[in-house]
mmCIF file of C-alpha atoms and ligand atoms in Angstrom:
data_model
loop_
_atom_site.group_PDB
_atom_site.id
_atom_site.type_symbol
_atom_site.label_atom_id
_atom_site.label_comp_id
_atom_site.label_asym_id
_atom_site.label_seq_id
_atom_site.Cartn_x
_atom_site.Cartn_y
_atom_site.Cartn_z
ATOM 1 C CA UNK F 1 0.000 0.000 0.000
ATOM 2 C CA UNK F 2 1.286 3.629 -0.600
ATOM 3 C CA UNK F 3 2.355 5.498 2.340
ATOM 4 C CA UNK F 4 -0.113 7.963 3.839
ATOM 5 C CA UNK F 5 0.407 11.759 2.754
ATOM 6 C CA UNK F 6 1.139 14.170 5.443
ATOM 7 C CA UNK F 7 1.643 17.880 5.165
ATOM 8 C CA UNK F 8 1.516 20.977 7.749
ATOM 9 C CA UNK F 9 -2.816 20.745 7.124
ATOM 10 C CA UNK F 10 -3.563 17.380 6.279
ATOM 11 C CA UNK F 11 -7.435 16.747 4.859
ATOM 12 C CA UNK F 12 -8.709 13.901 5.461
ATOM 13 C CA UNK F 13 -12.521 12.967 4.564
ATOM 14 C CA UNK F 14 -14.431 9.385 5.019
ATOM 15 C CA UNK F 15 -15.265 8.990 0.983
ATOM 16 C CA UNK F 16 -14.156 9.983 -2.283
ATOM 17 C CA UNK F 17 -17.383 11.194 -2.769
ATOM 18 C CA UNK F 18 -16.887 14.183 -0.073
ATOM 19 C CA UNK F 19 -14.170 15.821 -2.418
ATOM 20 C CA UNK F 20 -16.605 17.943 -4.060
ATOM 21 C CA UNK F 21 -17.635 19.349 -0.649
ATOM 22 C CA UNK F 22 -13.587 19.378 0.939
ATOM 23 C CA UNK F 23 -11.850 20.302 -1.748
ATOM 24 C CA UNK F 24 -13.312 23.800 -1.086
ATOM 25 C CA UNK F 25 -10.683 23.634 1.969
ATOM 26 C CA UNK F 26 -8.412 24.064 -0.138
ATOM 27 C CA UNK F 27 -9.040 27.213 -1.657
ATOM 28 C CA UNK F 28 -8.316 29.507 1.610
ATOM 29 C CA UNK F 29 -5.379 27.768 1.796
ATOM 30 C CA UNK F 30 -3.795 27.750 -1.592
ATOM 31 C CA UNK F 31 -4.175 31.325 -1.359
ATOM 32 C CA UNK F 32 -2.524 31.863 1.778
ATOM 33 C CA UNK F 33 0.183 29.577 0.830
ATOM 34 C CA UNK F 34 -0.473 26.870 3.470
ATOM 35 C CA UNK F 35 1.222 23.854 2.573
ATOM 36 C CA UNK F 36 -1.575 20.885 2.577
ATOM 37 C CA UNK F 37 -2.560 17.263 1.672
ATOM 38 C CA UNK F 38 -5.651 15.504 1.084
ATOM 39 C CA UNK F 39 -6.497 11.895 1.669
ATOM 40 C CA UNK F 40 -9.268 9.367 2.084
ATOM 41 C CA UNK F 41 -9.592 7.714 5.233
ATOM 42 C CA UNK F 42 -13.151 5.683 6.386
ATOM 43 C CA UNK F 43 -13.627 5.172 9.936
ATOM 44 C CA UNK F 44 -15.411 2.118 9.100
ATOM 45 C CA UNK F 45 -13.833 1.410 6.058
ATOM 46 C CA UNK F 46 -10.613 1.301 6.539
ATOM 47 C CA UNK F 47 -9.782 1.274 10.468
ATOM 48 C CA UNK F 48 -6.927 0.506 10.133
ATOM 49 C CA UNK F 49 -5.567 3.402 8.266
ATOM 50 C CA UNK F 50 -8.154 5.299 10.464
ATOM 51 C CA UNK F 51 -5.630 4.379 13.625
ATOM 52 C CA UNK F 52 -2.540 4.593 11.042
ATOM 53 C CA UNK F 53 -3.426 8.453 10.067
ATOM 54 C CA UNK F 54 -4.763 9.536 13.483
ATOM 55 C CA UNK F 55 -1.467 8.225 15.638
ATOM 56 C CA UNK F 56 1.399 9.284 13.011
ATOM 57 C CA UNK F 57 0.358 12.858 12.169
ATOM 58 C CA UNK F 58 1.365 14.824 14.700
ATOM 59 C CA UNK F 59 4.843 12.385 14.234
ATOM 60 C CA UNK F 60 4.616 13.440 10.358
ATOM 61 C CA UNK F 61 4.867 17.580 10.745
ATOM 62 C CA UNK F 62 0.990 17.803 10.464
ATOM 63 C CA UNK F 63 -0.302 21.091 13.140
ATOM 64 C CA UNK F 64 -4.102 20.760 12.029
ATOM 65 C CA UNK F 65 -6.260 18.439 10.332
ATOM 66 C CA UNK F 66 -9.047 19.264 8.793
ATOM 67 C CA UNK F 67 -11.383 15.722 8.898
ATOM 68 C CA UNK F 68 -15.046 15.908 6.855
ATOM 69 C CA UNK F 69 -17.423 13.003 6.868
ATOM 70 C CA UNK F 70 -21.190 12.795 6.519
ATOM 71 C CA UNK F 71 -24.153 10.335 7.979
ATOM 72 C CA UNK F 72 -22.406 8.803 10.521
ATOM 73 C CA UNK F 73 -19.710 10.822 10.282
ATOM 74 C CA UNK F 74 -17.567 9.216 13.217
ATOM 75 C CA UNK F 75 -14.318 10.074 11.329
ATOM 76 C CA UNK F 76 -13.223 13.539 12.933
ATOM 77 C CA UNK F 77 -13.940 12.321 16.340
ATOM 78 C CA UNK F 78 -12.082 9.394 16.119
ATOM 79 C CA UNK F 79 -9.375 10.821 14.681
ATOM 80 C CA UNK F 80 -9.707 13.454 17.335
ATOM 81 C CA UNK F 81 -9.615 10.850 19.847
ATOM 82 C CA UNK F 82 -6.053 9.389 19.186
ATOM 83 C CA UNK F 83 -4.350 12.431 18.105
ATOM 84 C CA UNK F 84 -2.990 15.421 20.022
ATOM 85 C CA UNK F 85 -3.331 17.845 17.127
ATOM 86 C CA UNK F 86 -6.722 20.200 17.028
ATOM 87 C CA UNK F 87 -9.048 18.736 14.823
ATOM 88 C CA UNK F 88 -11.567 20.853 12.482
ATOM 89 C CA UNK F 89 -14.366 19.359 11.333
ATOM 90 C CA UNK F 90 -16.771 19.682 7.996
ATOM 91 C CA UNK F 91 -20.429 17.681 8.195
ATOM 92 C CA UNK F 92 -20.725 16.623 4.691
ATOM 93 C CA UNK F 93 -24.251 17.079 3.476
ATOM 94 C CA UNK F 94 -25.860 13.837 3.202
ATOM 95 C CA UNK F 95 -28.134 12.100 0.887
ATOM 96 C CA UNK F 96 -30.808 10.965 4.006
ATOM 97 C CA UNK F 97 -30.827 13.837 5.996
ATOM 98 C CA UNK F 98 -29.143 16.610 4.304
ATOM 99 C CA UNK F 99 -26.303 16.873 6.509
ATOM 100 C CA UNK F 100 -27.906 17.496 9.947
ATOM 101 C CA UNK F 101 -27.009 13.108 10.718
ATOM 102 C CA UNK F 102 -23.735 14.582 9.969
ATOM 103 C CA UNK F 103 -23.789 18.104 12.127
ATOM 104 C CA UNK F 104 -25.252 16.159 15.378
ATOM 105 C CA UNK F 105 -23.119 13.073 14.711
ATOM 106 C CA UNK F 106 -20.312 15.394 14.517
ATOM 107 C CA UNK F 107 -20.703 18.329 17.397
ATOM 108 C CA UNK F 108 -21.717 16.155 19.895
ATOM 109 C CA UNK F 109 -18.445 15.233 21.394
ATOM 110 C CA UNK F 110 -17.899 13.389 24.975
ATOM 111 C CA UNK F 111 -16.419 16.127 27.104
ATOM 112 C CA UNK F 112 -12.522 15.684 27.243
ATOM 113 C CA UNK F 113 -11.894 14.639 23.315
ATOM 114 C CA UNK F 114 -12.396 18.096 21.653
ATOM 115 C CA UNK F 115 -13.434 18.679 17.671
ATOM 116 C CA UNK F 116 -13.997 22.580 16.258
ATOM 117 C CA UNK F 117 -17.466 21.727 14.024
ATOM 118 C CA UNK F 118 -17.583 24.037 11.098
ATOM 119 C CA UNK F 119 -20.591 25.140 9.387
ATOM 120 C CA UNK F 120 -22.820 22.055 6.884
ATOM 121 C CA UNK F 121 -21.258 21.419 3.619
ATOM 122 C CA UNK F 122 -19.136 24.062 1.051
ATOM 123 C CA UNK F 123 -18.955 27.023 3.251
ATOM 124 C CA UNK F 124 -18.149 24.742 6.521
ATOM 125 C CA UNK F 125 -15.244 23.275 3.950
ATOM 126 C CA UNK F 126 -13.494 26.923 3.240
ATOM 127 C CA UNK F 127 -14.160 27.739 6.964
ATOM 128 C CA UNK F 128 -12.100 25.117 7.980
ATOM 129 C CA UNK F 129 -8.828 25.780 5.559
ATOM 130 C CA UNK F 130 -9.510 29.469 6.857
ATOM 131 C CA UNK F 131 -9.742 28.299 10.414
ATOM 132 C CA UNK F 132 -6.700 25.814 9.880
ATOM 133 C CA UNK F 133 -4.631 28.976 8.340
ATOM 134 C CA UNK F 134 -5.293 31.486 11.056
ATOM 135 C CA UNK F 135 -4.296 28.546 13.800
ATOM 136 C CA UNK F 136 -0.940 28.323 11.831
ATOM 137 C CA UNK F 137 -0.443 31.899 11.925
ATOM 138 C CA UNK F 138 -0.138 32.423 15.817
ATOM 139 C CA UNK F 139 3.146 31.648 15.134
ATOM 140 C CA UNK F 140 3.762 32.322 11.584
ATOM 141 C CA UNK F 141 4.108 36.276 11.407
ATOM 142 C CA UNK F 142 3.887 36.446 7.624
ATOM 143 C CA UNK F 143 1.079 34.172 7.108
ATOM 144 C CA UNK F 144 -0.563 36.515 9.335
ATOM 145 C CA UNK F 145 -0.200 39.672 6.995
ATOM 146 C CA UNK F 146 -1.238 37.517 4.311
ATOM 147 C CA UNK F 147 -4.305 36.511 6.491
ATOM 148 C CA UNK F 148 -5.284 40.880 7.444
ATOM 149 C CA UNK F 149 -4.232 41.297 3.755
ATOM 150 C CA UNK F 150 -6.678 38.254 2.801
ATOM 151 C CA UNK F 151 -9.687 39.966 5.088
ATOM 152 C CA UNK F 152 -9.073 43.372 3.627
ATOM 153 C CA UNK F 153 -9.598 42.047 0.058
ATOM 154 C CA UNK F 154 -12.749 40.504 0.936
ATOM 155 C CA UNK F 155 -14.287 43.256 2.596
ATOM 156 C CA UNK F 156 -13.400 45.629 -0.335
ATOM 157 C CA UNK F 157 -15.040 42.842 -2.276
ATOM 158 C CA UNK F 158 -18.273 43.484 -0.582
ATOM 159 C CA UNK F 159 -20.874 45.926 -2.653
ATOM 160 C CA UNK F 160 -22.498 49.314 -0.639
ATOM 161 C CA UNK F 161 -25.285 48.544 -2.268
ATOM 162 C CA UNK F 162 -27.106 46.262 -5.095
ATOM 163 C CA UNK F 163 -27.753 49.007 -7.542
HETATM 164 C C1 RP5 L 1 -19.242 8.613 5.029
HETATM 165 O O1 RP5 L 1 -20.288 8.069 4.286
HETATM 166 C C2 RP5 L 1 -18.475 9.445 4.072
HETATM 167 O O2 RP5 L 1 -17.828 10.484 4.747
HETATM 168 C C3 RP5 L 1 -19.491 9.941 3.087
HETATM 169 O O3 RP5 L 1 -19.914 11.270 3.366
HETATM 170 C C4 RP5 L 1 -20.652 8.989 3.284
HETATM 171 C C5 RP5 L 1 -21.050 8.262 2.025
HETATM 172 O O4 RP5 L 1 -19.930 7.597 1.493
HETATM 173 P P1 RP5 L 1 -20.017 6.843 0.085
HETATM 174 O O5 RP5 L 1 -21.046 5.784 0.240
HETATM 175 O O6 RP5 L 1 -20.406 7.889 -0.944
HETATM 176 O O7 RP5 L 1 -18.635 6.307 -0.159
HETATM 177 O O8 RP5 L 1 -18.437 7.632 5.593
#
């Protein structure tokens, strides 16, 4: 088997089929010039790698991961559960229930293991490489100009009004 990718934010989702929802984490990022790697680990597809991933990463020079799963969605908690890093988590909208199976299976940590929920879906997805960045930069000085610089653009982006 390949070796598992690791890089300063490592993304990690339960299915292929969540790309289309994470790989908006990767936008914030890319433009901040955060360093980052994506790959596909199933909490009940593949324990193994689940317990592989979730005990080396801190060893492998990952700070944050970034962990999105839907239904069930036991992946960021688990992951949270053997691993020391700060875990951010994205509630993948879901076929059943639209992603609130996700949300509640997600937020509702045991007190002790600790996961930051993001927002359902897309927008939870950028939140997260946005949270992820701004957690690097308390002690990255120029990622944290590029982060005001970042917020500045998007304000200016904003309209006064609609006319
Ligand atoms: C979860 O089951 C995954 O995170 C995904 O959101 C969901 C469905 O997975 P697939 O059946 O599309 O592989 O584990």
């Amino acid at each position: 088997m390949k070796s598992l990718p690791f890089e300063k934010v490592t993304i990690v989702m339960g299915s292929r089929s969540d790309w289309a929802t994470m790989s908006n984490a990767t936008k914030p990022l890319t433009e901040l010039e955060v360093p980052f790697a994506t790959v596909v680990v199933s909490a009940h597809r593949t324990p193994q790698r689940l317990v592989e991933f979730a005990s080396e990463a801190h060893k492998k020079g990952t700070q944050v991961i970034i962990a999105g799963a839907g239904g069930s969605a036991h992946l960021p908690g688990m992951i949270a559960a053997m691993s020391p890093l700060p875990v951010i988590a994205v509630p993948v909208e879901s076929r059943f229930m639209t992603g609130m199976d996700s949300l509640l299976s997600i937020v509702q940590m045991p007190r002790g293991v600790a996961v930051a929920t993001q927002a359902v879906g897309a927008s939870g997805a950028f939140n997260a490489g946005l949270m992820a960045a701004q957690m690097l930069s308390l002690s990255d000085s120029d990622l944290q100009q590029r982060l005001i610089a970042w917020r500045e653009q998007q304000s200016e982006q904003v309209p006064l009004s609609v006319e």
